[in-house]
Amino acid sequence: MHSLFDPSSPQARAVAGLWWWMLAVGGTVWLIVIVAMLWAAITRRQRRLSSDLVRLDDTAHVRTERVVTIASGITVAILIAFLAYDFTVGHALAQHPLRALTIDVTGHQWWWQVLYEDPDPSRQLVTANEIHVPVGVPIQFKLRAADVIHSFWAPSLNGKKDLIPGYTTTLWFQADTAGRYRGQCAEFCGLQHAKMAFYIVAEPKPKFAAWLAAASQAPASPSDPHLVYGQRVFLSAGCATCHTIAGTQARATVGPDLTHLGSRETLAAGTLANTRENLLRWIVDPGLWKPGVHMPAVPLSPPQQEALADYLESMK
Amino acid sequence: MGPSLERNIARTLLITVAIAAVACEREQRNLGQSQSAAPSAFVADVDLQPGPTFISDTSEGPFDDNAYNTAEGQALFEEMNCSGCHAHGGGAMGPALMDDQWIYGSLPNQIFASIAQGRPNGMPAWKYRLNNKQIWELVAYVRSLSGLTPKGARPAREDHMMVIPAPNQTPNAKPKNSSLPSASMFP
Amino acid sequence: MTAPPPHDHTGLPADMTLTDDAVAREAAQLDSIWRDGRGFWGWLTTVDHKSIGKRYIITAFLMFIAGGIEAAMMRTQLARPENTLLGPDRYNQIFTTHGTTMMFLFAVPIMTAMGLYFVPLMIGARNVAFPRLNAFGYWTYFVGVVFLYVSLFANTGPDAGWFSYVPLAGPQYSPGHRVDVWAQLVTYTEIAALCAAVNIIVTTFKMRAPGMSLNRIPLFVWAQLVVSFMIVFAMPAVATGSTLMLAADRAVNTQWFNPAEGGDALLWQHIFWFFGHPEVYIIFLPALGFVTPIVETFSRRPVFGYTALVMANITTAFFAFGLWVHHMFATPVPELGQSLFTAASMLIAIPTGVQIFCWIATLWLGRPELRTAMLFVLGFIFTFVNGGITGVMLASVAFDKQAHDTFFVVAHLHYVLLGGGVMPLFGAFYFWFPKIVGRMLDETIGKIHFWLFLIGVNLTFFPMHILGLEGMPRRVYTYLAATGWGPLNLVATAGAYIIALSVIAFLYNVLKSWRGGAPAGPNPWNSSGLEWAIPSPPPSYTFLHVPVVHSRHPLWEPAVDMPVVTGLRTDRREVLLTTAFDARPDSRHHAPGPSIWPLYLALCMGVMWIGSIFSPYFVLIATGLSAIGLVGWALQSTSTPGTERVATGDAVVELA
């Protein structure tokens, strides 16, 4: 769900209401203007270009003057009504809740880093591209950019807010119904602007709490030798140079955090569905799916690739 | 103005086509990925060799005159924490990279060897972490720091604190300590 | 009231039968003084506003075609999900070049070019006030055109968007010279626009025919005048931003936009949109200037609400500078600040609405005749009002945060610019082509052109409203099939091809009519402006005798014995200057003749701007070269006398 037409938060619903109202009024105005124009053009039409000018008629002129003045007055009235409605909605949206779950989102070329704030720094949870939120709770996002300007936008939940280097911006909403909401970067940010999506997964509070607890746990060390081999590939073949997996020595923050990658539904910022086959394809040549992506193709043999993919998918 | 206008348009088009034929290497965006490297093994085997080493495989690099790849090298230089030892090129625990002193040679393939195979006294062998294309990108950036690559392709300032002069303002340089021919005589 | 048959305005040269020997001799004498030099050299050195205006219009229209081809490529790429026709690198260059071409190399130049061609004709002048500056402006623009397209073919096309937001367009994230091309190109096409603006302002204020007081200026000229003032205030902002700040950040490592060193990434957006929003009105207001004479002529009556239209023009220009922040509602702007810009953005709908009402009232009070030019005006209202209403919606902060940077905005801006800019422009082509070329455009092909264009525009851009609200962001080179955006994109692509067909129909019409169209005669539409009083195409000296004006519609309400100015010398390029408000004869001015220095100086500027991308030394070299040109230009000026005041009792004053 990613559309203004499917609002799922009080914020998006208010804007959708504003939109439908503006559409109705604006459409009516357009219709009246066009009908007036066509009526004049058709009923008063003459077929042949004549050199005769129209005789100026004072009464008609005065009457028309009155009509034009009234039409202009109505325009002003409509605009004032627009303005008042917009201010009301805008003001309501601008009020930040006092208590909210705070999530830091940092935009990178071309993925999203997500951090769940916690007063205890060791309990802060870092993940990427998939943001779980509880239903019915106001969520505040603190938005930052690591490189260029991005824009955080999940149409079903709220309008967008830019992530600008040197600034921290904020946005908040409260999801009403459980569901997966697609969002996408809305500010042109380079080669892969088109493939910089994210998902907001709204869940009932208990389910969210369970997810948070699970996600905060480092995945268990693998015991299956195949998976152990996969982990060794991850740690020594170059993956760990950029990625983090909690509970291992991989602690780099250049690329997305891959802890619990197996539990995510998409790969590469919403580019591919998260299946083992797709993960393999992605590892073999990321540039094929996202030309220009900063992740390199790591030279691995097929058994190494398979073990690596199985290891990553095993971390649910 | 009719016929002469047409003639002028034709002339302009001719010049355009001529220039298009000599497409610009500097602006190429090589978005494909490295494919040529062999599968890596997992035993670190630093070749401890003094003196210059030549890498004969130049199928993917060097990127000296490509601005995009040099910029990618610039990003890698930060991301791989090269500054941890080389301090943005100024030198600290590791040697300075923006001066004209080169212990293991200043040619692209010599620097490639230094990065890929590592060097004594702490330079790790990066060939287990980076693919050849990435190493060539780092080579281009490292060379740009001391003014060894064409000026048009060198990076300008970064969006960080200015700790070194931007490579595009570094004067063109000739390396010392190298009896080897100058870089421009190599591909 | 009846318009007199064309042969009745005695005194106006178009209707003079040149059998009279004295008149024929005078015309030949004037022609020998005013015409361009011969051959290729003459082509390079001309300072005639008609020659320059014509080549300006042709070049800018070629740019429209180039931008259109780029648009077709983009639409083809987006026709289906995950298309691989253009990769992201190529696509980014194409969409940036499309925007840059359409805004900087097509829309603004063609609007000012129409002004440079027609303003002197409509106010009874023989040339613009600064003829050599005019030539210089064209050549500067021409160098810019060549520069951008050579760069594009050399894989150095700018790729950070026509808005070049930093840091993406800054030194770190756009390596190479692609964005430098954009930054310098923008600056010197703005110089061309400034040359045109200064020229139009001074021409309008000082060179109007005697009697054409401010309240009698045609609305076309009013629009050009107002827009010229807007150019003077808006263009320096972007020239400063792009050259002194963006290009300097990239080439000599200044820190304007680097937050780590005290710069600010948002600063660029403010500077850019302070220019970028008025830019829209710079394109749109001249187009409204085209509409009025077309509506008047084909409704067979003077326009309803002249004063209201003039006031609307001026108000729009003022407001246009007060609403740039509505392009930045997604950035951290305080709520109160946003409200101000929302209010201003809605306010600007009022003058625009008033203008639309006035034209519809003119239709009601007149007897509209649906020639192609008139159809384009109806198409303009049909399309533009839609774009205006979505514009009012976008002024709302809450809604804009949803629609900003999506295809909804793409739809809105194309409705406004194609509907509000290009449709009136096509109408103007059908209306004034006979004046420029002397032959009529074909009406049947014209109507095919109109219908294809109207259908194409609506088919292309209407679905984009829905796509935007369904979450499709702008400037994406592809989208996933799972998003469900495929079908509407396919419709939009089909529409784009229909637009292409319509433009092909227009080109065919122009090529066919240029040689074989029906001869037009001086006033084929029985229209009212002074430009219709002279032969088509206009002779080199434009007016044999400068007319004296007594009303807003000189050819519809001629004085019983329409006087003309006769006291001007015919043995040199002499023009009459009049006072700024009442247009009373003020002085005679000796206008300059052909000169090569404008071309030379424009080329020096090209060396400076293009060279500065590669090395700062080119600035020094080009400054030296320019100095030679400036000396040559100045010497040429001093070799001819300038202005002398018109004395009371002078023949000129007596007649006026």
PDB file of N, CA and C in Angstrom, chain A residues 79-80 82-83 86-87, chain C residues 277 281 315-327 329 336-352 388 391-392 394-397:
ATOM      1  N   LEU A  79     -10.558  30.805  -2.504  1.00  0.00           N
ATOM      2  CA  LEU A  79      -9.155  30.737  -2.092  1.00  0.00           C
ATOM      3  C   LEU A  79      -9.019  30.923  -0.586  1.00  0.00           C
ATOM      4  N   ILE A  80      -9.843  31.824  -0.033  1.00  0.00           N
ATOM      5  CA  ILE A  80      -9.776  32.029   1.422  1.00  0.00           C
ATOM      6  C   ILE A  80     -10.237  30.767   2.153  1.00  0.00           C
ATOM      7  N   PHE A  82     -10.007  27.726   0.977  1.00  0.00           N
ATOM      8  CA  PHE A  82      -8.857  26.830   0.801  1.00  0.00           C
ATOM      9  C   PHE A  82      -7.827  27.061   1.890  1.00  0.00           C
ATOM     10  N   LEU A  83      -7.492  28.353   2.024  1.00  0.00           N
ATOM     11  CA  LEU A  83      -6.426  28.754   2.929  1.00  0.00           C
ATOM     12  C   LEU A  83      -6.778  28.343   4.352  1.00  0.00           C
ATOM     13  N   ASP A  86      -6.596  24.614   4.716  1.00  0.00           N
ATOM     14  CA  ASP A  86      -5.201  24.174   4.683  1.00  0.00           C
ATOM     15  C   ASP A  86      -4.488  24.493   5.991  1.00  0.00           C
ATOM     16  N   PHE A  87      -4.732  25.701   6.515  1.00  0.00           N
ATOM     17  CA  PHE A  87      -4.076  26.065   7.777  1.00  0.00           C
ATOM     18  C   PHE A  87      -4.499  25.125   8.896  1.00  0.00           C
TER      19      PHE A  87
ATOM     20  N   HIS C 277      11.104  30.279  -9.385  1.00  0.00           N
ATOM     21  CA  HIS C 277       9.665  30.486  -9.465  1.00  0.00           C
ATOM     22  C   HIS C 277       9.273  31.619 -10.399  1.00  0.00           C
ATOM     23  N   TYR C 281       6.755  32.382 -14.446  1.00  0.00           N
ATOM     24  CA  TYR C 281       5.926  33.495 -14.918  1.00  0.00           C
ATOM     25  C   TYR C 281       6.601  34.235 -16.051  1.00  0.00           C
ATOM     26  N   THR C 315       0.612  42.695 -11.075  1.00  0.00           N
ATOM     27  CA  THR C 315       0.452  42.020  -9.786  1.00  0.00           C
ATOM     28  C   THR C 315       1.100  40.648  -9.810  1.00  0.00           C
ATOM     29  N   THR C 316       0.858  39.930 -10.900  1.00  0.00           N
ATOM     30  CA  THR C 316       1.456  38.594 -11.003  1.00  0.00           C
ATOM     31  C   THR C 316       2.961  38.692 -10.858  1.00  0.00           C
ATOM     32  N   ALA C 317       3.549  39.673 -11.541  1.00  0.00           N
ATOM     33  CA  ALA C 317       5.006  39.814 -11.491  1.00  0.00           C
ATOM     34  C   ALA C 317       5.479  40.065 -10.065  1.00  0.00           C
ATOM     35  N   PHE C 318       4.735  40.888  -9.319  1.00  0.00           N
ATOM     36  CA  PHE C 318       5.138  41.159  -7.926  1.00  0.00           C
ATOM     37  C   PHE C 318       5.027  39.906  -7.079  1.00  0.00           C
ATOM     38  N   PHE C 319       3.867  39.265  -7.142  1.00  0.00           N
ATOM     39  CA  PHE C 319       3.664  38.065  -6.316  1.00  0.00           C
ATOM     40  C   PHE C 319       4.670  36.970  -6.665  1.00  0.00           C
ATOM     41  N   ALA C 320       5.045  36.909  -7.945  1.00  0.00           N
ATOM     42  CA  ALA C 320       5.901  35.806  -8.398  1.00  0.00           C
ATOM     43  C   ALA C 320       7.193  35.729  -7.598  1.00  0.00           C
ATOM     44  N   PHE C 321       7.629  36.860  -7.053  1.00  0.00           N
ATOM     45  CA  PHE C 321       8.869  36.860  -6.284  1.00  0.00           C
ATOM     46  C   PHE C 321       8.640  36.481  -4.835  1.00  0.00           C
ATOM     47  N   GLY C 322       7.376  36.296  -4.438  1.00  0.00           N
ATOM     48  CA  GLY C 322       7.098  36.064  -3.029  1.00  0.00           C
ATOM     49  C   GLY C 322       6.630  34.660  -2.725  1.00  0.00           C
ATOM     50  N   LEU C 323       6.896  33.704  -3.590  1.00  0.00           N
ATOM     51  CA  LEU C 323       6.354  32.378  -3.283  1.00  0.00           C
ATOM     52  C   LEU C 323       7.307  31.252  -3.606  1.00  0.00           C
ATOM     53  N   TRP C 324       8.630  31.575  -3.657  1.00  0.00           N
ATOM     54  CA  TRP C 324       9.559  30.511  -4.055  1.00  0.00           C
ATOM     55  C   TRP C 324       9.623  29.370  -3.055  1.00  0.00           C
ATOM     56  N   VAL C 325       9.306  29.662  -1.773  1.00  0.00           N
ATOM     57  CA  VAL C 325       9.471  28.612  -0.765  1.00  0.00           C
ATOM     58  C   VAL C 325       8.465  27.474  -0.964  1.00  0.00           C
ATOM     59  N   HIS C 326       7.417  27.686  -1.777  1.00  0.00           N
ATOM     60  CA  HIS C 326       6.497  26.560  -1.957  1.00  0.00           C
ATOM     61  C   HIS C 326       7.135  25.419  -2.750  1.00  0.00           C
ATOM     62  N   HIS C 327       8.356  25.631  -3.255  1.00  0.00           N
ATOM     63  CA  HIS C 327       9.107  24.507  -3.820  1.00  0.00           C
ATOM     64  C   HIS C 327       9.870  23.753  -2.731  1.00  0.00           C
ATOM     65  N   PHE C 329       8.602  23.006   0.608  1.00  0.00           N
ATOM     66  CA  PHE C 329       7.788  22.715   1.786  1.00  0.00           C
ATOM     67  C   PHE C 329       8.256  21.462   2.534  1.00  0.00           C
ATOM     68  N   LEU C 336       5.010  29.058  10.404  1.00  0.00           N
ATOM     69  CA  LEU C 336       4.492  30.387  10.084  1.00  0.00           C
ATOM     70  C   LEU C 336       5.002  30.843   8.718  1.00  0.00           C
ATOM     71  N   GLY C 337       6.278  30.567   8.460  1.00  0.00           N
ATOM     72  CA  GLY C 337       6.854  30.913   7.161  1.00  0.00           C
ATOM     73  C   GLY C 337       6.136  30.199   6.036  1.00  0.00           C
ATOM     74  N   GLN C 338       5.854  28.924   6.259  1.00  0.00           N
ATOM     75  CA  GLN C 338       5.143  28.164   5.238  1.00  0.00           C
ATOM     76  C   GLN C 338       3.792  28.789   4.961  1.00  0.00           C
ATOM     77  N   SER C 339       3.108  29.211   6.020  1.00  0.00           N
ATOM     78  CA  SER C 339       1.769  29.791   5.837  1.00  0.00           C
ATOM     79  C   SER C 339       1.832  31.026   4.949  1.00  0.00           C
ATOM     80  N   LEU C 340       2.857  31.833   5.162  1.00  0.00           N
ATOM     81  CA  LEU C 340       3.012  33.043   4.356  1.00  0.00           C
ATOM     82  C   LEU C 340       3.110  32.682   2.879  1.00  0.00           C
ATOM     83  N   PHE C 341       3.952  31.676   2.592  1.00  0.00           N
ATOM     84  CA  PHE C 341       4.162  31.331   1.192  1.00  0.00           C
ATOM     85  C   PHE C 341       2.949  30.611   0.611  1.00  0.00           C
ATOM     86  N   THR C 342       2.211  29.891   1.458  1.00  0.00           N
ATOM     87  CA  THR C 342       0.959  29.300   0.994  1.00  0.00           C
ATOM     88  C   THR C 342      -0.004  30.401   0.571  1.00  0.00           C
ATOM     89  N   ALA C 343      -0.131  31.410   1.441  1.00  0.00           N
ATOM     90  CA  ALA C 343      -1.069  32.490   1.142  1.00  0.00           C
ATOM     91  C   ALA C 343      -0.667  33.199  -0.144  1.00  0.00           C
ATOM     92  N   ALA C 344       0.636  33.464  -0.289  1.00  0.00           N
ATOM     93  CA  ALA C 344       1.097  34.158  -1.492  1.00  0.00           C
ATOM     94  C   ALA C 344       0.834  33.313  -2.736  1.00  0.00           C
ATOM     95  N   SER C 345       1.050  31.994  -2.599  1.00  0.00           N
ATOM     96  CA  SER C 345       0.861  31.121  -3.759  1.00  0.00           C
ATOM     97  C   SER C 345      -0.596  31.078  -4.184  1.00  0.00           C
ATOM     98  N   MET C 346      -1.502  31.192  -3.198  1.00  0.00           N
ATOM     99  CA  MET C 346      -2.919  31.181  -3.562  1.00  0.00           C
ATOM    100  C   MET C 346      -3.337  32.529  -4.129  1.00  0.00           C
ATOM    101  N   LEU C 347      -2.740  33.577  -3.572  1.00  0.00           N
ATOM    102  CA  LEU C 347      -3.057  34.933  -4.013  1.00  0.00           C
ATOM    103  C   LEU C 347      -2.806  35.110  -5.508  1.00  0.00           C
ATOM    104  N   ILE C 348      -1.743  34.484  -5.992  1.00  0.00           N
ATOM    105  CA  ILE C 348      -1.361  34.719  -7.382  1.00  0.00           C
ATOM    106  C   ILE C 348      -2.401  34.140  -8.334  1.00  0.00           C
ATOM    107  N   ALA C 349      -3.258  33.258  -7.802  1.00  0.00           N
ATOM    108  CA  ALA C 349      -4.321  32.727  -8.662  1.00  0.00           C
ATOM    109  C   ALA C 349      -5.334  33.808  -9.017  1.00  0.00           C
ATOM    110  N   ILE C 350      -5.432  34.852  -8.196  1.00  0.00           N
ATOM    111  CA  ILE C 350      -6.473  35.865  -8.424  1.00  0.00           C
ATOM    112  C   ILE C 350      -6.215  36.641  -9.721  1.00  0.00           C
ATOM    113  N   PRO C 351      -5.032  37.277  -9.872  1.00  0.00           N
ATOM    114  CA  PRO C 351      -4.821  37.987 -11.147  1.00  0.00           C
ATOM    115  C   PRO C 351      -4.925  37.066 -12.363  1.00  0.00           C
ATOM    116  N   THR C 352      -4.444  35.832 -12.211  1.00  0.00           N
ATOM    117  CA  THR C 352      -4.524  34.912 -13.352  1.00  0.00           C
ATOM    118  C   THR C 352      -5.979  34.611 -13.673  1.00  0.00           C
ATOM    119  N   GLY C 388      -3.621  25.419 -13.373  1.00  0.00           N
ATOM    120  CA  GLY C 388      -3.730  26.452 -12.339  1.00  0.00           C
ATOM    121  C   GLY C 388      -4.393  25.919 -11.095  1.00  0.00           C
ATOM    122  N   GLY C 391      -2.174  23.851  -9.255  1.00  0.00           N
ATOM    123  CA  GLY C 391      -1.204  24.756  -8.631  1.00  0.00           C
ATOM    124  C   GLY C 391      -1.702  25.271  -7.304  1.00  0.00           C
ATOM    125  N   VAL C 392      -2.987  25.655  -7.254  1.00  0.00           N
ATOM    126  CA  VAL C 392      -3.559  26.113  -5.991  1.00  0.00           C
ATOM    127  C   VAL C 392      -3.528  24.975  -4.963  1.00  0.00           C
ATOM    128  N   LEU C 394      -1.339  22.612  -4.804  1.00  0.00           N
ATOM    129  CA  LEU C 394       0.045  22.425  -4.361  1.00  0.00           C
ATOM    130  C   LEU C 394       0.493  23.530  -3.420  1.00  0.00           C
ATOM    131  N   ALA C 395      -0.214  24.651  -3.418  1.00  0.00           N
ATOM    132  CA  ALA C 395       0.148  25.710  -2.492  1.00  0.00           C
ATOM    133  C   ALA C 395      -0.144  25.303  -1.056  1.00  0.00           C
ATOM    134  N   SER C 396      -1.029  24.331  -0.891  1.00  0.00           N
ATOM    135  CA  SER C 396      -1.358  23.867   0.453  1.00  0.00           C
ATOM    136  C   SER C 396      -0.217  23.010   0.998  1.00  0.00           C
ATOM    137  N   VAL C 397       0.334  23.417   2.136  1.00  0.00           N
ATOM    138  CA  VAL C 397       1.505  22.725   2.688  1.00  0.00           C
ATOM    139  C   VAL C 397       1.186  21.258   2.930  1.00  0.00           C
TER     140      VAL C 397
END
